[in-house]
Coordinates of N, CA and C in Angstrom, one line a residue:
M300 N -41.1 -24.8 -22.1 CA -40.7 -24.3 -21.7 C -38.4 -24.5 -21.9
S301 N -37.5 -24.0 -22.4 CA -36.7 -24.4 -22.2 C -35.9 -24.0 -20.4
E302 N -34.9 -24.6 -20.3 CA -34.9 -24.0 -18.6 C -32.9 -23.6 -19.2
R303 N -32.5 -23.4 -20.3 CA -31.5 -22.8 -20.7 C -32.1 -20.9 -20.9
L304 N -33.3 -20.9 -20.9 CA -33.6 -19.7 -21.5 C -34.5 -18.5 -20.6
E305 N -34.9 -17.3 -20.2 CA -35.8 -16.5 -19.4 C -36.8 -16.6 -20.3
W306 N -38.4 -16.4 -20.0 CA -39.1 -16.2 -20.8 C -40.3 -15.7 -20.0
A307 N -40.1 -14.4 -21.0 CA -41.5 -13.3 -21.0 C -42.4 -13.5 -22.3
H308 N -43.3 -13.4 -21.8 CA -44.6 -13.3 -23.0 C -45.0 -12.3 -23.4
A309 N -45.3 -12.1 -24.4 CA -45.6 -10.7 -25.7 C -45.8 -9.8 -24.6
S310 N -46.8 -10.2 -23.4 CA -48.1 -9.2 -22.8 C -47.1 -8.5 -21.4
S311 N -45.5 -9.0 -21.4 CA -45.0 -8.9 -19.8 C -44.7 -7.3 -20.0
G312 N -44.6 -6.8 -18.7 CA -44.7 -5.2 -18.6 C -42.5 -5.0 -19.0
A313 N -42.6 -4.3 -19.8 CA -41.2 -3.7 -20.2 C -41.1 -2.5 -19.1
E314 N -39.9 -2.0 -19.5 CA -39.6 -0.6 -18.6 C -37.9 -0.3 -20.2
L315 N -38.0 1.3 -19.8 CA -36.5 1.8 -20.5 C -35.8 2.2 -18.9
L316 N -34.4 1.2 -19.3 CA -33.5 2.2 -18.5 C -32.3 2.5 -18.6
F317 N -32.1 3.9 -17.8 CA -31.2 4.7 -18.2 C -30.0 5.2 -17.6
P318 N -28.9 5.5 -17.6 CA -27.5 5.3 -16.6 C -27.8 5.6 -15.3
G319 N -27.2 4.1 -14.6 CA -27.0 4.6 -13.5 C -27.7 3.4 -12.1
E320 N -28.2 3.2 -11.4 CA -28.2 2.3 -10.4 C -30.1 2.8 -9.9
D321 N -31.2 1.4 -10.7 CA -31.6 1.8 -10.1 C -32.6 1.2 -9.0
I322 N -33.6 0.9 -8.3 CA -34.4 0.4 -6.8 C -33.8 -1.1 -6.5
D323 N -33.4 -2.0 -7.8 CA -33.5 -3.1 -7.1 C -31.4 -3.3 -7.6
G324 N -30.9 -2.5 -7.6 CA -29.3 -2.3 -8.3 C -29.1 -3.1 -9.2
A325 N -29.9 -2.8 -10.2 CA -29.8 -3.0 -12.0 C -29.0 -1.6 -12.4
V326 N -27.3 -1.7 -12.7 CA -27.0 -0.8 -13.1 C -26.8 -1.1 -15.0
V327 N -26.9 0.3 -15.3 CA -27.0 0.9 -16.9 C -25.7 1.7 -17.1
E328 N -24.6 1.5 -17.5 CA -23.2 2.0 -17.4 C -24.0 3.0 -18.5
P329 N -22.9 4.2 -18.4 CA -22.7 5.6 -19.2 C -23.1 5.6 -20.2
G330 N -23.9 6.2 -21.2 CA -23.5 6.1 -22.8 C -24.4 4.7 -23.4
E331 N -25.2 3.7 -22.4 CA -26.0 3.0 -22.8 C -27.2 3.2 -22.2
I332 N -28.2 2.7 -22.6 CA -29.5 2.8 -22.2 C -29.6 0.6 -22.3
A333 N -31.1 0.4 -21.6 CA -31.4 -1.1 -21.6 C -32.7 -1.2 -21.8
V334 N -33.6 -1.7 -21.9 CA -35.0 -2.3 -22.2 C -35.1 -3.7 -22.0
A335 N -35.4 -3.0 -20.4 CA -36.4 -4.5 -19.5 C -37.6 -5.2 -20.0
V336 N -37.4 -6.5 -19.8 CA -38.9 -7.3 -20.0 C -39.6 -8.5 -18.7
W337 N -40.0 -8.2 -17.6 CA -39.9 -8.6 -16.8 C -41.0 -10.1 -16.8
T338 N -40.5 -10.7 -16.3 CA -40.8 -12.1 -16.4 C -41.2 -12.4 -14.6
G339 N -41.8 -11.9 -13.7 CA -42.3 -12.2 -13.0 C -41.3 -11.7 -11.9
S340 N -40.6 -11.9 -10.7 CA -39.5 -11.5 -10.1 C -38.2 -11.0 -10.6
N341 N -38.1 -11.4 -11.4 CA -36.9 -11.7 -12.8 C -37.1 -10.6 -14.1
G342 N -36.5 -10.4 -14.1 CA -36.2 -9.6 -16.2 C -35.2 -10.0 -16.8
I343 N -35.3 -10.1 -18.2 CA -33.9 -9.5 -18.8 C -34.1 -8.4 -19.5
A344 N -32.4 -8.6 -19.8 CA -32.7 -7.0 -20.1 C -31.8 -7.0 -21.4
L345 N -32.0 -6.0 -22.9 CA -30.7 -5.8 -24.3 C -30.4 -4.3 -23.7
H346 N -29.2 -4.6 -23.7 CA -28.4 -3.3 -23.6 C -27.5 -3.3 -24.1
G347 N -27.4 -1.5 -24.5 CA -25.8 -1.3 -25.5 C -26.0 0.5 -25.7
P348 N -25.0 1.3 -26.1 CA -25.8 2.2 -27.0 C -27.4 2.5 -27.4
R349 N -27.6 3.4 -27.3 CA -29.0 3.9 -27.9 C -29.3 3.2 -29.1
E350 N -28.8 3.8 -29.9 CA -28.8 3.2 -31.6 C -28.5 1.7 -31.6
A351 N -27.5 1.2 -31.2 CA -27.7 -0.2 -31.0 C -28.7 -0.8 -30.2
V352 N -29.5 -0.7 -29.4 CA -30.3 -1.4 -29.0 C -32.6 -1.0 -29.7
R353 N -32.2 0.6 -30.1 CA -32.9 0.9 -31.1 C -32.8 -0.5 -32.4
D354 N -31.8 -0.2 -33.3 CA -31.7 -1.0 -34.4 C -31.8 -2.4 -34.2
R355 N -31.4 -3.4 -33.3 CA -31.5 -4.7 -32.5 C -32.9 -4.9 -32.4
L356 N -33.7 -3.9 -32.1 CA -35.1 -4.3 -31.5 C -35.8 -4.1 -33.0
L357 N -35.6 -2.9 -33.7 CA -36.0 -2.9 -35.1 C -35.7 -4.5 -35.8
Q358 N -34.7 -5.0 -35.6 CA -34.2 -5.8 -36.9 C -35.1 -7.2 -36.0
L359 N -35.2 -7.4 -35.2 CA -35.9 -8.4 -34.3 C -37.6 -8.1 -35.1
A360 N -37.9 -6.7 -35.1 CA -39.3 -6.8 -35.0 C -39.9 -7.1 -36.6
L361 N -38.5 -7.1 -37.5 CA -38.6 -7.1 -38.8 C -38.8 -9.0 -39.0
A362 N -38.1 -9.6 -38.3 CA -37.8 -11.1 -38.5 C -38.7 -11.5 -37.9
V363 N -39.4 -11.2 -36.7 CA -40.9 -11.6 -36.6 C -41.9 -11.4 -37.6
H364 N -42.0 -10.1 -38.4 CA -42.9 -9.7 -38.9 C -43.1 -10.3 -40.5
Q365 N -41.4 -10.7 -40.9 CA -41.2 -11.7 -41.7 C -40.9 -12.8 -42.2
A366 N -41.5 -13.2 -40.4 CA -41.4 -15.2 -40.3 C -42.7 -15.6 -40.6
P367 N -42.3 -17.0 -41.3 CA -43.4 -17.5 -41.9 C -44.7 -18.2 -41.2
P368 N -45.8 -18.6 -41.6 CA -47.0 -18.8 -40.3 C -46.9 -19.8 -39.4
V369 N -46.8 -19.7 -38.3 CA -46.5 -20.3 -37.1 C -48.0 -21.4 -36.7
P370 N -47.5 -22.7 -36.7 CA -48.1 -23.2 -36.7 C -49.4 -23.4 -34.9
F371 N -50.1 -24.0 -34.9 CA -50.8 -23.5 -33.5 C -51.5 -24.8 -33.1
A372 N -51.2 -25.4 -33.3 CA -51.1 -27.1 -33.1 C -50.3 -28.0 -33.6
D373 N -49.9 -28.6 -32.0 CA -49.2 -30.1 -32.6 C -49.2 -30.9 -33.2
A374 N -47.7 -31.1 -34.0 CA -48.3 -32.1 -35.5 C -46.6 -32.7 -35.1
C375 N -46.7 -34.1 -36.0 CA -45.6 -34.4 -36.6 C -45.5 -35.0 -38.0
I376 N -44.5 -34.7 -38.8 CA -44.5 -35.3 -40.2 C -45.0 -36.6 -40.4
P377 N -45.8 -36.9 -41.5 CA -46.5 -38.1 -42.0 C -45.2 -39.2 -42.4
E378 N -45.2 -39.8 -41.8 CA -44.3 -41.4 -42.5 C -44.2 -41.8 -43.3
R379 N -44.7 -41.4 -44.6 CA -44.8 -41.2 -46.1 C -44.0 -40.3 -46.6
T380 N -44.3 -39.5 -46.4 CA -43.2 -37.9 -46.5 C -41.8 -38.5 -46.6
D381 N -41.3 -38.2 -48.2 CA -39.5 -38.7 -48.1 C -38.7 -37.5 -48.8
P382 N -37.9 -37.2 -47.1 CA -37.2 -36.0 -46.9 C -36.6 -35.9 -49.0
R383 N -36.1 -36.6 -49.2 CA -35.5 -37.0 -50.2 C -35.9 -36.1 -51.4
R384 N -37.3 -36.4 -51.6 CA -37.9 -36.1 -52.7 C -38.8 -34.9 -52.8
W385 N -39.3 -34.3 -51.2 CA -40.5 -33.4 -50.9 C -39.9 -32.3 -51.5
R386 N -40.2 -31.2 -51.9 CA -40.0 -30.2 -52.4 C -41.3 -29.1 -51.8
P387 N -40.7 -28.1 -51.8 CA -41.7 -26.4 -51.4 C -42.3 -25.9 -51.7
A388 N -43.6 -25.9 -51.3 CA -44.6 -25.2 -52.1 C -45.4 -24.1 -51.0
P389 N -46.5 -23.0 -51.7 CA -47.1 -22.1 -50.9 C -47.8 -23.4 -49.8
L390 N -47.3 -22.5 -48.6 CA -47.9 -23.5 -47.1 C -49.5 -23.2 -47.8
P391 N -50.3 -24.8 -47.4 CA -51.4 -25.3 -47.4 C -52.3 -24.6 -46.2
R392 N -53.7 -24.1 -47.0 CA -54.4 -23.2 -45.8 C -55.6 -24.1 -46.1
P393 N -56.1 -25.0 -44.7 CA -55.8 -23.8 -43.4 C -54.4 -24.8 -43.5
L394 N -53.5 -24.2 -41.7 CA -52.7 -24.7 -41.7 C -52.9 -25.6 -40.4
A395 N -53.9 -25.9 -40.1 CA -54.0 -27.1 -38.6 C -53.5 -28.6 -39.3
P396 N -52.9 -29.1 -38.6 CA -52.7 -30.9 -38.6 C -54.3 -31.5 -39.6
G397 N -53.6 -32.4 -39.8 CA -54.5 -33.1 -40.6 C -54.7 -34.1 -39.9
P398 N -55.6 -35.4 -40.6 CA -55.8 -36.4 -39.6 C -55.0 -37.7 -39.2
A399 N -54.3 -38.0 -37.8 CA -53.9 -38.8 -37.2 C -53.3 -40.1 -38.1
G400 N -51.5 -40.7 -37.8 CA -51.8 -41.7 -38.1 C -50.3 -41.7 -38.1
P401 N -49.2 -42.7 -39.0 CA -47.6 -43.4 -38.3 C -46.8 -42.1 -38.6
A402 N -45.9 -41.8 -37.9 CA -45.4 -40.4 -37.9 C -43.9 -40.9 -38.3
L403 N -43.2 -40.3 -39.0 CA -41.1 -40.2 -39.0 C -40.9 -40.4 -37.9
C404 N -41.5 -39.9 -36.8 CA -41.3 -40.3 -35.3 C -40.6 -41.8 -34.3
G405 N -42.0 -42.7 -35.1 CA -41.8 -44.2 -34.8 C -43.6 -43.3 -34.1
G406 N -44.3 -42.4 -33.7 CA -45.4 -42.2 -33.2 C -46.6 -43.1 -34.1
A407 N -47.4 -43.5 -33.5 CA -48.4 -44.6 -34.4 C -49.7 -44.2 -34.3
D408 N -49.8 -42.7 -34.0 CA -51.4 -42.1 -34.3 C -51.0 -40.7 -34.0
R409 N -50.6 -39.9 -34.3 CA -50.0 -39.0 -34.6 C -50.4 -37.6 -34.8
P410 N -51.0 -36.3 -35.0 CA -51.7 -35.6 -36.0 C -50.6 -35.2 -37.1
A411 N -51.1 -35.2 -38.0 CA -50.1 -35.1 -39.6 C -50.0 -33.3 -40.2
A412 N -48.8 -33.6 -39.5 CA -48.4 -32.1 -40.3 C -48.4 -32.0 -41.7
A413 N -49.7 -30.5 -42.2 CA -50.2 -30.8 -43.3 C -48.9 -29.6 -43.8
D414 N -48.3 -29.7 -44.0 CA -46.6 -29.6 -44.5 C -45.8 -30.0 -43.7
P415 N -44.2 -30.6 -44.0 CA -43.3 -30.8 -43.1 C -42.8 -29.6 -42.2
R416 N -42.9 -28.1 -42.6 CA -42.4 -27.1 -42.6 C -43.4 -27.0 -41.0
L417 N -44.3 -26.8 -40.6 CA -45.3 -26.9 -39.6 C -44.9 -27.5 -38.8
A418 N -44.0 -29.0 -39.0 CA -44.2 -30.1 -37.1 C -43.7 -29.3 -36.7
T419 N -44.7 -29.4 -35.2 CA -43.5 -29.2 -34.0 C -43.1 -30.1 -33.5
C420 N -42.5 -31.5 -33.8 CA -41.9 -32.6 -33.5 C -40.9 -32.7 -33.9
P421 N -39.8 -32.6 -32.6 CA -38.5 -32.6 -32.6 C -37.7 -33.5 -33.3
D422 N -38.3 -35.0 -32.7 CA -38.4 -36.6 -32.5 C -38.1 -36.3 -34.6
C423 N -39.6 -36.1 -34.9 CA -39.5 -36.0 -36.3 C -38.5 -35.6 -37.4
I424 N -38.4 -34.0 -36.3 CA -37.5 -32.6 -37.8 C -36.0 -33.9 -37.8
E425 N -35.3 -34.3 -36.6 CA -34.2 -34.7 -36.1 C -34.3 -35.7 -37.2
R426 N -35.2 -37.1 -37.7 CA -35.2 -38.2 -38.6 C -35.0 -37.6 -39.5
W427 N -35.9 -36.5 -40.3 CA -36.2 -35.8 -41.4 C -34.5 -35.5 -41.9
N428 N -33.8 -35.1 -40.9 CA -32.8 -33.9 -41.4 C -31.6 -35.5 -41.5
S429 N -31.7 -36.2 -40.7 CA -30.7 -37.2 -40.8 C -30.8 -38.4 -42.3
D430 N -31.9 -37.6 -42.8 CA -32.0 -38.7 -44.2 C -31.7 -38.0 -45.5
T431 N -30.6 -36.6 -45.4 CA -30.4 -36.2 -47.0 C -31.7 -35.8 -47.4
P432 N -32.5 -34.8 -46.8 CA -33.5 -34.2 -47.3 C -33.2 -33.0 -48.5
L433 N -33.8 -33.0 -49.4 CA -33.7 -31.6 -50.2 C -33.3 -30.5 -49.7
I434 N -34.5 -29.9 -48.2 CA -35.0 -29.2 -47.9 C -34.2 -29.4 -46.2
R435 N -33.4 -28.6 -45.3 CA -33.5 -29.1 -44.1 C -34.6 -28.4 -43.4
L436 N -35.0 -28.8 -42.2 CA -35.7 -28.2 -41.5 C -35.2 -28.1 -40.0
S437 N -35.9 -26.5 -39.6 CA -35.5 -26.5 -38.0 C -36.7 -25.5 -36.9
L438 N -36.8 -26.3 -35.9 CA -37.4 -25.2 -35.3 C -36.7 -23.6 -35.0
T439 N -35.2 -23.8 -34.7 CA -35.3 -22.4 -34.8 C -34.6 -21.5 -35.9
H440 N -34.6 -19.9 -36.3 CA -34.4 -20.0 -37.0 C -33.3 -18.3 -36.5
A441 N -32.5 -19.0 -36.8 CA -31.2 -17.8 -36.3 C -31.3 -16.5 -36.9
V442 N -31.7 -15.3 -36.1 CA -31.7 -13.6 -36.4 C -30.0 -13.3 -36.3
P443 N -28.9 -12.9 -36.9 CA -27.7 -12.6 -37.0 C -27.3 -10.7 -35.8
A444 N -26.1 -11.0 -35.6 CA -26.3 -10.1 -34.6 C -25.8 -9.1 -35.7
P445 N -26.1 -7.9 -35.6 CA -25.7 -6.3 -36.5 C -24.6 -6.3 -36.3
S446 N -23.7 -6.2 -38.0 CA -22.4 -6.0 -37.9 C -22.1 -4.1 -37.7

């Protein structure tokens, strides 16, 4: 996990915070509401006007709903895969990695992603993207701020 982010598991407790100051000193401005998700002794909060918070949470829920399948095991891109020729097809089933072998990242005995889009190795993805691929890969997908 990254130190840039405060991580809260999906099962973490959450609260709606209304205008005023709570017992912990959190202040919500008049006209705003906040959704706080607890990460242990701390938390993260999304705040703003009620409709804006609602719309953002709905947008994020839709993004999660429409997201592609999530890999459930670490995997590299096989060394033999050519980023300049590879074209996406429907994702294979099962999504489990294939047999270990040489990987784009230089690893000698790494589980092979069944599809490059299912790779979890940042070094493989960086190498893939540096080779003028037809399709760029990323471990992140931005969810634009509502307009």
